[in-house]
Structures are given as structure tokens and as C-alpha cells.
GROMACS .gro file of C-alpha atoms in nm:
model
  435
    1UNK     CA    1   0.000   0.000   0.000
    2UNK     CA    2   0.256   0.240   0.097
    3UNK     CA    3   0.460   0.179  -0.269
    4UNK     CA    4   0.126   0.248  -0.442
    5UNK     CA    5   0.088   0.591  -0.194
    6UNK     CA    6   0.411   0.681  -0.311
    7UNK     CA    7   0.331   0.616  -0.704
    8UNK     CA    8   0.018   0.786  -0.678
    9UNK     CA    9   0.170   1.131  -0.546
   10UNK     CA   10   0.474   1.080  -0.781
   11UNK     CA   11   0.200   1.101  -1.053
   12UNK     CA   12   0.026   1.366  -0.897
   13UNK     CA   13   0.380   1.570  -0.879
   14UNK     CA   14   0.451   1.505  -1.220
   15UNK     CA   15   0.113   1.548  -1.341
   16UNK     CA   16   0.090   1.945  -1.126
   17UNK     CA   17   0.424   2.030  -1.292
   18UNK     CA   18   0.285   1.925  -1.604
   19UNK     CA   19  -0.003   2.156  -1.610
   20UNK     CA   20   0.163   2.444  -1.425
   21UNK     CA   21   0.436   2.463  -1.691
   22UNK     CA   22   0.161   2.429  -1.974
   23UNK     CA   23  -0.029   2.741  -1.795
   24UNK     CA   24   0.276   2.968  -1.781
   25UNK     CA   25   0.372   2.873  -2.123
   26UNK     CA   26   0.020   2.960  -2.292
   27UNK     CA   27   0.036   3.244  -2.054
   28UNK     CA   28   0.312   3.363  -2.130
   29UNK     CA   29   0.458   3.273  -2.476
   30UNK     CA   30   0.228   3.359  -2.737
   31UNK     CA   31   0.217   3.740  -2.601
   32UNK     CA   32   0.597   3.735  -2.628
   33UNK     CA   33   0.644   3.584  -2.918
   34UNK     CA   34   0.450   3.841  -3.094
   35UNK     CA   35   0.636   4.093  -2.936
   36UNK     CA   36   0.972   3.925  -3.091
   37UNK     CA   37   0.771   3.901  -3.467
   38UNK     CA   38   0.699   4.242  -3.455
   39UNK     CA   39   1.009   4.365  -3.301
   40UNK     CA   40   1.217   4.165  -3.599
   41UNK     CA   41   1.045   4.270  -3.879
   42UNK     CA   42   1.049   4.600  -3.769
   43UNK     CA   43   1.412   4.565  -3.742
   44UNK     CA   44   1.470   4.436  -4.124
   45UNK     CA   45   1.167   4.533  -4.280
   46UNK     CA   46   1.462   4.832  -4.418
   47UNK     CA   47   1.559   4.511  -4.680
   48UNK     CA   48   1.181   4.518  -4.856
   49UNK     CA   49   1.160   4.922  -4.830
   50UNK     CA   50   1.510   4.900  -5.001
   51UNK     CA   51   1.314   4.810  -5.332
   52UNK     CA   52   1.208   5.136  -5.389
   53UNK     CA   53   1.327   5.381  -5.131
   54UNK     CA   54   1.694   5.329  -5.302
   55UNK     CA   55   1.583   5.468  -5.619
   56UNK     CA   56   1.325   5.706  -5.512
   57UNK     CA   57   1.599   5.919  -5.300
   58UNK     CA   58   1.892   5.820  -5.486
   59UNK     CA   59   2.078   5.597  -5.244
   60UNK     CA   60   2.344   5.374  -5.335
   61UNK     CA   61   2.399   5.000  -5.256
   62UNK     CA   62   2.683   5.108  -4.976
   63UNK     CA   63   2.425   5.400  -4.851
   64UNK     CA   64   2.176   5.123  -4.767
   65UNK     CA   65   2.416   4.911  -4.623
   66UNK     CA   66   2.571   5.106  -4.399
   67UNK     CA   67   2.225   5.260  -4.326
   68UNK     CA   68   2.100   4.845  -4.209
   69UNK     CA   69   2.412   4.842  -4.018
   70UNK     CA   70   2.466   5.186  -3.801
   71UNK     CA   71   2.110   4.998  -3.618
   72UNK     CA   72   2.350   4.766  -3.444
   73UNK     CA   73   2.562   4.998  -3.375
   74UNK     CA   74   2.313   5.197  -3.125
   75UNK     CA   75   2.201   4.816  -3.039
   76UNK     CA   76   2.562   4.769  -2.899
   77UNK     CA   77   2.632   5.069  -2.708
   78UNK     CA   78   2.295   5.069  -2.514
   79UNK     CA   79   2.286   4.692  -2.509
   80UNK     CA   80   2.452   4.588  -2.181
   81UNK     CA   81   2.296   4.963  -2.005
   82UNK     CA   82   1.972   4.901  -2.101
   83UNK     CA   83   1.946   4.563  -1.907
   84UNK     CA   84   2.109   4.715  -1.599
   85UNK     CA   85   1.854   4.944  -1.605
   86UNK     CA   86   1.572   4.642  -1.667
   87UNK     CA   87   1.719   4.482  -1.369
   88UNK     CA   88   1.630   4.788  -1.151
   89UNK     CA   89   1.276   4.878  -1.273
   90UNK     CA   90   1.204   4.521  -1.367
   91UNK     CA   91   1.104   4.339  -1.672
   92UNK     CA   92   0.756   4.510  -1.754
   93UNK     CA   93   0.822   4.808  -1.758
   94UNK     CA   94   1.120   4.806  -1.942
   95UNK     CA   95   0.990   4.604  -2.198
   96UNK     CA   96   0.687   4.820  -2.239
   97UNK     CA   97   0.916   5.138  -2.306
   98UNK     CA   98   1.141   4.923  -2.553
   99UNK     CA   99   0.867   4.848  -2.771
  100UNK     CA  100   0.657   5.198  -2.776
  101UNK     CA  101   1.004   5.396  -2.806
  102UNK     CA  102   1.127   5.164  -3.126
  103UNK     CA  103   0.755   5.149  -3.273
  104UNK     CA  104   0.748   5.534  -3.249
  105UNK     CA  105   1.130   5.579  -3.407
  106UNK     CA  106   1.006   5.261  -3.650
  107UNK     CA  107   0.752   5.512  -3.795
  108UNK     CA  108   0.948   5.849  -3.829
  109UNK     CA  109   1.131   5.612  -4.116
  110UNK     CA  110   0.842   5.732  -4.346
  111UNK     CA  111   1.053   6.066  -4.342
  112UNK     CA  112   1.364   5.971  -4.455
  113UNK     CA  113   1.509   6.175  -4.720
  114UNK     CA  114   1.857   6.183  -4.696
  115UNK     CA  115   2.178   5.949  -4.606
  116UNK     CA  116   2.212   6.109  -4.267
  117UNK     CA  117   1.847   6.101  -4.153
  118UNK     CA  118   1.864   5.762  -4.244
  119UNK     CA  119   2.169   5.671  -4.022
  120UNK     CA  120   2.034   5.863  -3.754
  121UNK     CA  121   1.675   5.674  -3.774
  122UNK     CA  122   1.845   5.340  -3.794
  123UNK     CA  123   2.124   5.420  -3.503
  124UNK     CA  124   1.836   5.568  -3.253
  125UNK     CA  125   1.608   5.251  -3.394
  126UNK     CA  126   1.890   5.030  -3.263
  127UNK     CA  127   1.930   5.203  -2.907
  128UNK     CA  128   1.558   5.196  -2.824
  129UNK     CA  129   1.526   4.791  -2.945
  130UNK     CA  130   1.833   4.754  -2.748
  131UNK     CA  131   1.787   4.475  -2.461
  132UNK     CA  132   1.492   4.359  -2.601
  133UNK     CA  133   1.629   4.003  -2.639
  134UNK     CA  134   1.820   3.972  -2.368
  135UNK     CA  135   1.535   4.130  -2.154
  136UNK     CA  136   1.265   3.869  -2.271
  137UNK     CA  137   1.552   3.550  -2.239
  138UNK     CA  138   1.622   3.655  -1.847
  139UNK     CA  139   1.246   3.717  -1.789
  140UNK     CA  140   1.214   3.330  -1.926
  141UNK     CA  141   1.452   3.220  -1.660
  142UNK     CA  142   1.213   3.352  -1.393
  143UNK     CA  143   0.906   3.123  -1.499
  144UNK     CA  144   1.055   2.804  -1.685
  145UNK     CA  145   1.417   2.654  -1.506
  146UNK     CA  146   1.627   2.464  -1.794
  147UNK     CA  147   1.425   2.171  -1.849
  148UNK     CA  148   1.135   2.337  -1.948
  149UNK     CA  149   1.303   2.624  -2.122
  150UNK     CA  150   1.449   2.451  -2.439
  151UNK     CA  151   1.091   2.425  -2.563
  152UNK     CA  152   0.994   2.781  -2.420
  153UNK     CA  153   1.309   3.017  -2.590
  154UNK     CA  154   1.242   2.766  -2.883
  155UNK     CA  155   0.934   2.938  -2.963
  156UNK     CA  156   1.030   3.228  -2.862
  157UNK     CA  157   1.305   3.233  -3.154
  158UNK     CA  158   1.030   3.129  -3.407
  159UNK     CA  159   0.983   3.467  -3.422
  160UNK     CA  160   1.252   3.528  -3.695
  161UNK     CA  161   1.117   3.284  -3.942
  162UNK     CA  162   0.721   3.360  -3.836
  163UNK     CA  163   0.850   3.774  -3.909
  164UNK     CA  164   0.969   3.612  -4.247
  165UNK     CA  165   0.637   3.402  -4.321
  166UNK     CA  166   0.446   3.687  -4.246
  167UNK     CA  167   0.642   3.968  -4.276
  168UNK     CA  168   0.735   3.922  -4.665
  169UNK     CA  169   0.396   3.883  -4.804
  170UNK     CA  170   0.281   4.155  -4.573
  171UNK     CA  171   0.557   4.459  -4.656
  172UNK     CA  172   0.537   4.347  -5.028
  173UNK     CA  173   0.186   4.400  -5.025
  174UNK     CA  174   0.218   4.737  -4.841
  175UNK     CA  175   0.453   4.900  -5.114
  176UNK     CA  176   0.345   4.761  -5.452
  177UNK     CA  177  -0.069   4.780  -5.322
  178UNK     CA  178  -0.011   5.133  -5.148
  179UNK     CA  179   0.215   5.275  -5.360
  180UNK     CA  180   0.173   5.679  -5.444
  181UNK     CA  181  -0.184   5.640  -5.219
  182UNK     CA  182  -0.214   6.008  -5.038
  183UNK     CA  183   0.084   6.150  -5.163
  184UNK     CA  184   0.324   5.875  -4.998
  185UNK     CA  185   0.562   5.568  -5.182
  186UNK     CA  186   0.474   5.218  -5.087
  187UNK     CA  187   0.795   5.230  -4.873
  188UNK     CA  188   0.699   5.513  -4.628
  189UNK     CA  189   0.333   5.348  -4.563
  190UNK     CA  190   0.509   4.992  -4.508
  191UNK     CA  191   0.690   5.169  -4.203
  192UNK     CA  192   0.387   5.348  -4.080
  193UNK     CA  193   0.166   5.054  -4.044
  194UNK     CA  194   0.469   4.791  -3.960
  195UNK     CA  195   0.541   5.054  -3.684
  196UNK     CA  196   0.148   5.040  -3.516
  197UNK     CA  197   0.188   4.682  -3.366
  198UNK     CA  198   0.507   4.771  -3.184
  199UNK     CA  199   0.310   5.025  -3.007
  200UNK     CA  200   0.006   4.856  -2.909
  201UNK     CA  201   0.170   4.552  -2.811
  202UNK     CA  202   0.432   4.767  -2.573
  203UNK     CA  203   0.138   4.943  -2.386
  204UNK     CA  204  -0.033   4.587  -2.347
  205UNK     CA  205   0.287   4.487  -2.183
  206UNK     CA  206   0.236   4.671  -1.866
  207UNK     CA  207  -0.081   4.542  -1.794
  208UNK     CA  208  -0.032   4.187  -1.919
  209UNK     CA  209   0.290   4.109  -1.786
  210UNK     CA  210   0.411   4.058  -1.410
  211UNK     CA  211   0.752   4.123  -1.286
  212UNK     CA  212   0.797   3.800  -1.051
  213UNK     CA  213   0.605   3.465  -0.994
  214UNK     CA  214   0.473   3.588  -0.651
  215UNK     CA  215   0.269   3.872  -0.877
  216UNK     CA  216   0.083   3.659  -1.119
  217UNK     CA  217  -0.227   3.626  -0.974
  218UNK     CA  218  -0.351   3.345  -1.255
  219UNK     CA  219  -0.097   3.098  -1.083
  220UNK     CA  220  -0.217   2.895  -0.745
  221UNK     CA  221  -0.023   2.965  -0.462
  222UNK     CA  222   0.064   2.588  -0.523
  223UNK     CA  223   0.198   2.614  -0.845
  224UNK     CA  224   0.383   2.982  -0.727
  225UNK     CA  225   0.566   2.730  -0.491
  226UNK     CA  226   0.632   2.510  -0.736
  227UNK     CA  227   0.778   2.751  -0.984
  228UNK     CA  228   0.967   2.903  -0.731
  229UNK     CA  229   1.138   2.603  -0.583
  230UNK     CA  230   1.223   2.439  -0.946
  231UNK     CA  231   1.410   2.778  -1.048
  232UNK     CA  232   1.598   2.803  -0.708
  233UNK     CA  233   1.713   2.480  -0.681
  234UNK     CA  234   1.839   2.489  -1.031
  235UNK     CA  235   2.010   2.857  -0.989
  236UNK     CA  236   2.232   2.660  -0.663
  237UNK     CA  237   2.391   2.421  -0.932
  238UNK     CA  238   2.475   2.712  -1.200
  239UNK     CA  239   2.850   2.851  -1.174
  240UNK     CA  240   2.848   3.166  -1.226
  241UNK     CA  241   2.565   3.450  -1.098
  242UNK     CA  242   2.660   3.771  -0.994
  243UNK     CA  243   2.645   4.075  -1.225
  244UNK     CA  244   3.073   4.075  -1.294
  245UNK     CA  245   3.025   3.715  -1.389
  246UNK     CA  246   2.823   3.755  -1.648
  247UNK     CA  247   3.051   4.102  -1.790
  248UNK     CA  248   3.372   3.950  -1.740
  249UNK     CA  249   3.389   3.560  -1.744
  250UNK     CA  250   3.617   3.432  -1.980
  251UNK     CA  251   3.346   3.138  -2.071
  252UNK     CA  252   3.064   3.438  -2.125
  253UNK     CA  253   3.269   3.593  -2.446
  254UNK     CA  254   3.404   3.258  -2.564
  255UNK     CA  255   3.050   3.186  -2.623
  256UNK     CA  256   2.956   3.540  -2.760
  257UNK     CA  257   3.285   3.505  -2.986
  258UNK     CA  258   3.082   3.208  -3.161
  259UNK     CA  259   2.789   3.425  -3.187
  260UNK     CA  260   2.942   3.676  -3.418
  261UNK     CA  261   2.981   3.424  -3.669
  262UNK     CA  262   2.609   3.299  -3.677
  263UNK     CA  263   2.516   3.639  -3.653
  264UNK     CA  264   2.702   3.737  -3.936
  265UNK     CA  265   2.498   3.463  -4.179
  266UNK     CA  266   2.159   3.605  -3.990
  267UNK     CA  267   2.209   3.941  -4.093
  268UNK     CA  268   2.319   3.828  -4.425
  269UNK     CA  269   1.991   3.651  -4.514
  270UNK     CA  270   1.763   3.888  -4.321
  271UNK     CA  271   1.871   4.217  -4.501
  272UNK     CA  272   1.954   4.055  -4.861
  273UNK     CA  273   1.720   3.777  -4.928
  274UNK     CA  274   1.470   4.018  -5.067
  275UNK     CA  275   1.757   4.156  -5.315
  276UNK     CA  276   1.895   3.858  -5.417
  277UNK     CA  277   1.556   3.712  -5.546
  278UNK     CA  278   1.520   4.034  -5.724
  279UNK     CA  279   1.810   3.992  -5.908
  280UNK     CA  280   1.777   3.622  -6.012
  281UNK     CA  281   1.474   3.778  -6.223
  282UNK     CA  282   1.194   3.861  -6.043
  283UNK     CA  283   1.070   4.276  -5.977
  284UNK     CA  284   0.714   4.303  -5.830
  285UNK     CA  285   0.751   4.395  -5.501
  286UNK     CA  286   0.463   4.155  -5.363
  287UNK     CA  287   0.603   3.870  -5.583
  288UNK     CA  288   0.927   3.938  -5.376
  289UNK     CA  289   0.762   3.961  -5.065
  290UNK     CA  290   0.604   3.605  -5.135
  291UNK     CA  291   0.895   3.409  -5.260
  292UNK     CA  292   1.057   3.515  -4.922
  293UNK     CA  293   0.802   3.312  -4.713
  294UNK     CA  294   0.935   3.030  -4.912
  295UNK     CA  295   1.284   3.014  -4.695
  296UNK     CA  296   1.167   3.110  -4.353
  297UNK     CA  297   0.886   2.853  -4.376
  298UNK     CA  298   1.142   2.601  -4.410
  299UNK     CA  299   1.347   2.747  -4.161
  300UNK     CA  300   1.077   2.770  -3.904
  301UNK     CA  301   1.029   2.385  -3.965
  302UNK     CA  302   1.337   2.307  -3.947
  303UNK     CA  303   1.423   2.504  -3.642
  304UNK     CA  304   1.175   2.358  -3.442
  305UNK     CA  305   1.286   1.955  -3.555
  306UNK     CA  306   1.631   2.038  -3.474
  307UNK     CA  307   1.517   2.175  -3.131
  308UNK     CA  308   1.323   1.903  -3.020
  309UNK     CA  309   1.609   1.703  -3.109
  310UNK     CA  310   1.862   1.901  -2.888
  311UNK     CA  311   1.622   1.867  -2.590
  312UNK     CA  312   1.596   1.494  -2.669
  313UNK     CA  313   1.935   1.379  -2.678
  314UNK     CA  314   2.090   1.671  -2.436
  315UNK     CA  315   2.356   1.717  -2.743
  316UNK     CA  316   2.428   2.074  -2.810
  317UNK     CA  317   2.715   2.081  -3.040
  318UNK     CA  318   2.674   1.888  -3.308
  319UNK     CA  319   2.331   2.072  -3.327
  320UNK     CA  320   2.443   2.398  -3.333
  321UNK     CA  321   2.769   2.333  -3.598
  322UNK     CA  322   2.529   2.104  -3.833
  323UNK     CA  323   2.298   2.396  -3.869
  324UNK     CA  324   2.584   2.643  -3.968
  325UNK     CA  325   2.728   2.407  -4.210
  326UNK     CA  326   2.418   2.336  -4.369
  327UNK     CA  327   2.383   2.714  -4.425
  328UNK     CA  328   2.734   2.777  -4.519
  329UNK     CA  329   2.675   2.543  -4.815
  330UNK     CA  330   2.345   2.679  -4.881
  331UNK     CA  331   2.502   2.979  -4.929
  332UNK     CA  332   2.746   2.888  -5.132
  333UNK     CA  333   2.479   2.688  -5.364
  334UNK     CA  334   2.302   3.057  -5.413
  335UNK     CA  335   2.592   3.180  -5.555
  336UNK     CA  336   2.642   2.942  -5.800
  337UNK     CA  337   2.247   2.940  -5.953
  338UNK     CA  338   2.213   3.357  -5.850
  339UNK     CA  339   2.004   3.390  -6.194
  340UNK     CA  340   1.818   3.154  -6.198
  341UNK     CA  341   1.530   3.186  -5.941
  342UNK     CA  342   1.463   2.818  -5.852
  343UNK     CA  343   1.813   2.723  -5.786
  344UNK     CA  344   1.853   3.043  -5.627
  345UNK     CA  345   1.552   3.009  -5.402
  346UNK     CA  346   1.610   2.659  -5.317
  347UNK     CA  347   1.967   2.723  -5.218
  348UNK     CA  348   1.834   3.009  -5.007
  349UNK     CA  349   1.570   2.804  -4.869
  350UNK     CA  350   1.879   2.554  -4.710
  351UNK     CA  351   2.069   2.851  -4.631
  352UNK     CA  352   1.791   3.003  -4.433
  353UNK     CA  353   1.724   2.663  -4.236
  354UNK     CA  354   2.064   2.641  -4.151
  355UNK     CA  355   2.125   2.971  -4.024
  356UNK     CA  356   1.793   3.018  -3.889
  357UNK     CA  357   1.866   2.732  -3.629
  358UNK     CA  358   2.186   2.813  -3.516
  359UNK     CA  359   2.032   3.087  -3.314
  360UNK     CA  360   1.790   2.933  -3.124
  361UNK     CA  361   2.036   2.673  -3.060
  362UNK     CA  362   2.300   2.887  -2.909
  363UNK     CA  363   2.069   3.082  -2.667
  364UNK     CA  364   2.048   2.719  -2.532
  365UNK     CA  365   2.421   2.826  -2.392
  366UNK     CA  366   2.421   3.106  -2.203
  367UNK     CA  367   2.160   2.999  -1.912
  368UNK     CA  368   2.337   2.628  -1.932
  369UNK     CA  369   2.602   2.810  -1.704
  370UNK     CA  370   2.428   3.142  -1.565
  371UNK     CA  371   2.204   3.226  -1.361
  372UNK     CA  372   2.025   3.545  -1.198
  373UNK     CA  373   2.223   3.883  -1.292
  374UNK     CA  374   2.503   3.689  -1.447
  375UNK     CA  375   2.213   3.608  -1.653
  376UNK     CA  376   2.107   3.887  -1.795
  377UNK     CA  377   2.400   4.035  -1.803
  378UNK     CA  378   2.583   3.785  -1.972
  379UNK     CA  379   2.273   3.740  -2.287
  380UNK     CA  380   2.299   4.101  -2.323
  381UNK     CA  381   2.685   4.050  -2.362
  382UNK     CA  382   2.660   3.791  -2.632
  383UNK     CA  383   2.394   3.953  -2.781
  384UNK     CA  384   2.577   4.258  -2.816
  385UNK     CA  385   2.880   4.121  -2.988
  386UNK     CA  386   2.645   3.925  -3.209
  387UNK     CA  387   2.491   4.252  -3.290
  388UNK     CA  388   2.846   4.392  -3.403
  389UNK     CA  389   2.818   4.153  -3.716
  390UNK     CA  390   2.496   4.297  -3.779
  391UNK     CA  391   2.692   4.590  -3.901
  392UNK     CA  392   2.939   4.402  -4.074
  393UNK     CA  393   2.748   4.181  -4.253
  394UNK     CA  394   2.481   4.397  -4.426
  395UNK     CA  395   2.729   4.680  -4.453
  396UNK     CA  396   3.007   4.432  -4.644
  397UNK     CA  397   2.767   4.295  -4.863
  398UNK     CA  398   2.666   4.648  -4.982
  399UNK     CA  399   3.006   4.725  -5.024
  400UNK     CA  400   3.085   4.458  -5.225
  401UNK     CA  401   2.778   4.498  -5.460
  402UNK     CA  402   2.846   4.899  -5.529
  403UNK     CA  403   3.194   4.743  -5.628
  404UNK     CA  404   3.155   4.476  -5.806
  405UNK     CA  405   2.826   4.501  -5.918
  406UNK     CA  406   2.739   4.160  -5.776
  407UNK     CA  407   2.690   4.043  -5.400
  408UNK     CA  408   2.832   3.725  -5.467
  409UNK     CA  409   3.191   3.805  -5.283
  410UNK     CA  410   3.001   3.977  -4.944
  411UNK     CA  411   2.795   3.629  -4.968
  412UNK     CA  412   3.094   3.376  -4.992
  413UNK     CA  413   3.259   3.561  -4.710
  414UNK     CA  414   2.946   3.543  -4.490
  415UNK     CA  415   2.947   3.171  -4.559
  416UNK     CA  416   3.295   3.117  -4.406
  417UNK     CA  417   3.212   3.316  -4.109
  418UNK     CA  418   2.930   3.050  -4.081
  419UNK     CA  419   3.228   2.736  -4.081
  420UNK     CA  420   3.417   2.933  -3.865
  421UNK     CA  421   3.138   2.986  -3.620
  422UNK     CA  422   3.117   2.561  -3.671
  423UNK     CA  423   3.420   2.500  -3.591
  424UNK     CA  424   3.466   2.714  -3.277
  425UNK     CA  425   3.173   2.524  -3.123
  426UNK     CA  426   3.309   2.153  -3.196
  427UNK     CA  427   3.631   2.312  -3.045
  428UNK     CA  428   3.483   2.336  -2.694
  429UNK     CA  429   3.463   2.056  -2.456
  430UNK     CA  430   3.146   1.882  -2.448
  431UNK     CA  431   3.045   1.882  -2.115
  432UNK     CA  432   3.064   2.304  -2.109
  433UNK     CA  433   2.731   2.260  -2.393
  434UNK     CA  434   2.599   1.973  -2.314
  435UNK     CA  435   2.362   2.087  -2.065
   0.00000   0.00000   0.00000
């Protein structure tokens, strides 16, 4: 009798946990996850507007890319500042301003007329997204501890392909369907209305969100226990946690080393993709827009295979380097079949599964070995360093094309960085990211 007591309330345990973690993660992760669509497409939608806006006020290809990049530069200097600031007024609040202040700045795009106001829009863009990521990953370590989190940041990341699927169809719609409607070019009413979301969704964050577990008053004091207990207990076995562990750590910017290189291959698709299938042959706008859903659908498939994989067999770095290959070569495969916009789109397609997953994947890293302030601190790090090849990249690849009339060299270099970023990860011992 006393085995089948036991049983019973190890089901019941297992069985509470279940549905307390399946609460906070319908609570919880759609509203985010929207946050992180808008928020990215917001961020690139500068790649679709490029279609006309470089013609209409004379820009060159370097103007643009430079233009996509200087937004990582404000990212990176207000990064790592704006989560110190997060970890004083708390996550709510902080992600509430992030998203009105970029929605507002998002808009004011529509005005661009010249190659400085354009720098300027894209560098403040950049500071008021900053810690947006890093923000939403720490406030994830507060509700889920690592065993439940793979699936939850998982979803969470789905937001760059889901921007894609969506995004694409949407902004190509925008600017060949509005196009010279009251006076304004597709391009400045695709910011406008891309820009509204950002802004509705930021004010619903102070009134949907909650700062701790003990606030959330849809959770049983029960499950708050629960919760509560599950992310201590895991915080005790975690290395590093103060603030200056997660700045200064050697193992916090070995890691954000690696994510330069898959950052550099994100960029690279997110800014370009739109370009490239123009030039294999195709120039509506919405046709564009379209054939762009084609690569992050397979990316968001393939993301979320790979991911439930990872969780599976508690392997992290041959699921991280695969990925980066896979786009490396996909790159590579566009390159060789740029005109012709099957081969091209198919080898984008690969590229865009590959490097779509690495990032997911990696943000599997950072709370492996953090925990608390190290936590945040240490995401907004590697996030910040990732963000530096967000200048490089798009800025490169512009470069390249004013030059050589042909993107083909910025591509092939962004493809390396990819192997590179590969073979730093198999480098490291398994048991630092096999967690």
C-alpha cells in the first residue's frame, strides 16, 4: 500500500508540474512571441523598403548598407545599459518602453530623405530595441528553469522565421498595393503601419505582464511554490551569478565570440534575401515579398525539428555546428544558380534553415552556465557582440555589390564566417554545452 501511496503522489507531482508549466507557457509565450515578430520585422523590414526607397531618393547600394548596419551599432552601445537598467525597474516596464520607443522611431522612417536622416533613424532605432532580447531571455529564466526552457526560448526564436512568413507577403503588399496612395511611396506606408503593432503591443505589456512569480495572480499559490522552488534549486547548481560574472567571465565571451559568426549569416539573409531574389529575375515587389516566405517557412520547420532534437538527446554541439554548415553550403549553392530563381531560391531556402537554427540553438548556452544577474547580463553581452556583425554583414555585402556590381563576394565571405562559427563550437569541450 505504501509503494502504491508513493506512485500515486509521484503522478500527482509530475502530473501538477505538467499543467503548471503548460499554464505559464500559454500564458506567457504567445504574447511574447508576438512581441519578438513584430520587433524583428520592424528591425529588417529596411531590406523590402530597399526596393524602392533606393531609387526614389537616390541611395546607393553602400548607402543602404551602412544605413542596415549603423542599427547595431546603437544596439551595442545601449545593449549591456539598457538591461542594468531592466534589472532595476524590472522586466515590464522596461519592456513596455522598448517596444513603444522603437515602434514610435520605426515610424518616423516614413521621413527619410537623406543618407544622414537615415543613419540617424536606424542608429536611434537600434538604441531603443536595445535589450529587447536579452530582456525577454532573463524574464524566461524567472518562470521556466532549464528543463522546461528549451521548448519555451524555442518558440520564442520562431519569431525570426514567423517575421519572415508573415512579414514578406505583408511589406510586399504594403509597397506595390499602397504605392503613391495620399501623396506617400509604398515604402513610407510599409513603415507606418509595420510601426502600429510595436506600439500597441508595448502598452499591453504593462498590464499583461508581471515582474515576478509571486505577482501573477492566474498561478495557485501551489503552483507559485512550485515555480519558485524548481528555479531556485536549479540557480544553486549554475556557476556563475553575480552581475561581474556575467561582464567578465572568460566562458561568457568565448561563447559570444561564436555568436558573431552565426550572426554574421543572420544578418546576411535577413537584409539581402529580398535583393537577391530580385536579381535572379523577379521585380514586383509583392512577388518578392512572397517568394521570401518560401525560406523562412522552411526554416521555421526546421528550427523547431532540430530543437526538439537538442532537448531529446541533451547534445548541443553537433546541433548547433550542423545547422551552420548546412547554411554555409546553402550559401554557397546561391551563388552558384544567382540567376536563376529556382536554384537560387532553393539554395536560399537551405541557407535560411541552416542559419535560422543556429540561433535558437545557441541561446540554449548562455543559461546552461548562468544564472540570476550573471544572466542577464551575460545574454545582453553575447547579444551585443552578435549585434556587431549585424553591421558588418549587411554593410560588407553592400560594399561589395556597389563594387563589383554583384553580391556574390560579401555572400561567400558570410558563408565562411558561418564554418568558422562551426568549428569554434566543436572546439569546446562537451560537457561546457551539453547541458
Amino acid at each position: 500500500m505504501v509503494i502504491k501511496s508513493e506512485y500515486a503522489d509521484s503522478q500527482q507531482l509530475i502530473f501538477t508540474e505538467k499543467t503548471t508549466y503548460s499554464k505559464v507557457f500559454w500564458r506567457l509565450l504567445p504574447f511574447l512571441l508576438s512581441c519578438y515578430i513584430v520587433s524583428y520585422l520592424d528591425r529588417v523590414n529596411v531590406g523590402f523598403a530597399k526596393l524602392q526607397m533606393l531609387d526614389d531618393l537616390g541611395f546607393s547600394e553602400a548607402v543602404y548598407g551602412l544605413g542596415a548596419g549603423v542599427f547595431f551599432i546603437g544596439y551595442v552601445i545601449f545593449e549591456v545599459p539598457s538591461n542594468m537598467v531592466m534589472m532595476r525597474v524590472g522586466p515590464k516596464l522596461w519592456i513596455c518602453r522598448i517596444m513603444i520607443t522603437w515602434g514610435i522611431i520605426s515610424a518616423l522612417m516614413a521621413v527619410v530623405t537623406t543618407p544622414t536622416s537615415f543613419y540617424l533613424l536606424r542608429f536611434l532605432l537600434g538604441a531603443a530595441e536595445a535589450g529587447f532580447i536579452p530582456a525577454v531571455l532573463y524574464y524566461l529564466t524567472l518562470w521556466f528553469p532549464t528543463s522546461q526552457r528549451g521548448k519555451a526560448t524555442a518558440i520564442f526564436m520562431t519569431g525570426i522565421p514567423l517575421s519572415g512568413v508573415l512579414g514578406g507577403p505583408l511589406s510586399g503588399w504594403i509597397i506595390s498595393g499602397l504605392h503613391e496612395h495620399g501623396g506617400m511611396a509604398g515604402w513610407q506606408w510599409m513603415f507606418i503601419l509595420e510601426a502600429i503593432p510595436a506600439i500597441l503591443l508595448g502598452i499591453m505589456c504593462y498590464f499583461y505582464l508581471n515582474n515576478s512569480v509571486d505577482s501573477a495572480d492566474w498561478l495557485t499559490e501551489q503552483e507559485k511554490a512550485m515555480i519558485k522552488a524548481d528555479v531556485a534549486r536549479e540557480a544553486k547548481e549554475k556557476p556563475l551569478h553575480s552581475t561581474r560574472d556575467g561582464l567578465v567571465n572568460p566562458k561568457v565571451w568565448m561563447l559570444s565570440g561564436i555568436y558573431f559568426f552565426f550572426t554574421m549569416g543572420l544578418y546576411g539573409i535577413s537584409f539581402w534575401l529580398p535583393s537577391i531574389i530580385r536579381e535572379s529575375g523577379i521585380k514586383d515587389p509583392l512577388t518578392v515579398g512572397l517568394l521570401t516566405a518560401i525560406p523562412y517557412t522552411g526554416a521555421l520547420v526546421f528550427m523547431v525539428l532540430v530543437g526538439r532534437s537538442s532537448d531529446r538527446a541533451k547534445e548541443r554541439r553537433w546541433h548547433l555546428a550542423a545547422p551552420a554548415i548546412l547554411g554555409a553550403i546553402g550559401l554557397v549553392i546561391s551563388i552558384i544558380y544567382s540567376h536563376n530563381t529556382t536554384g537560387a531560391l532553393i539554395a536560399m531556402t537551405v541557407a535560411a534553415m541552416g542559419i535560422l537554427t543556429c540561433i535558437p540553438q545557441f541561446y540554449t548556452l548562455p543559461p546552461a552556465i548562468l544564472s540570476g544577474a550573471a544572466a542577464a547580463m551575460g545574454l545582453a553581452i553575447a547579444n551585443s557582440v552578435g549585434s556587431v556583425a549585424g553591421f558588418v554583414s549587411p554593410y560588407l555585402i553592400g560594399w561589395v555589390k556597389d563594387a563589383t556590381g554583384s553580391t556574390d563576394i560579401g555572400v561567400s565571405v558570410v558563408a565562411v564566417a558561418l564554418l568558422i562559427g562551426a568549428g569554434l563550437v566543436l572546439a569546446q569541450p562537451a560537457r561546457l554545452l551539453n547541458r
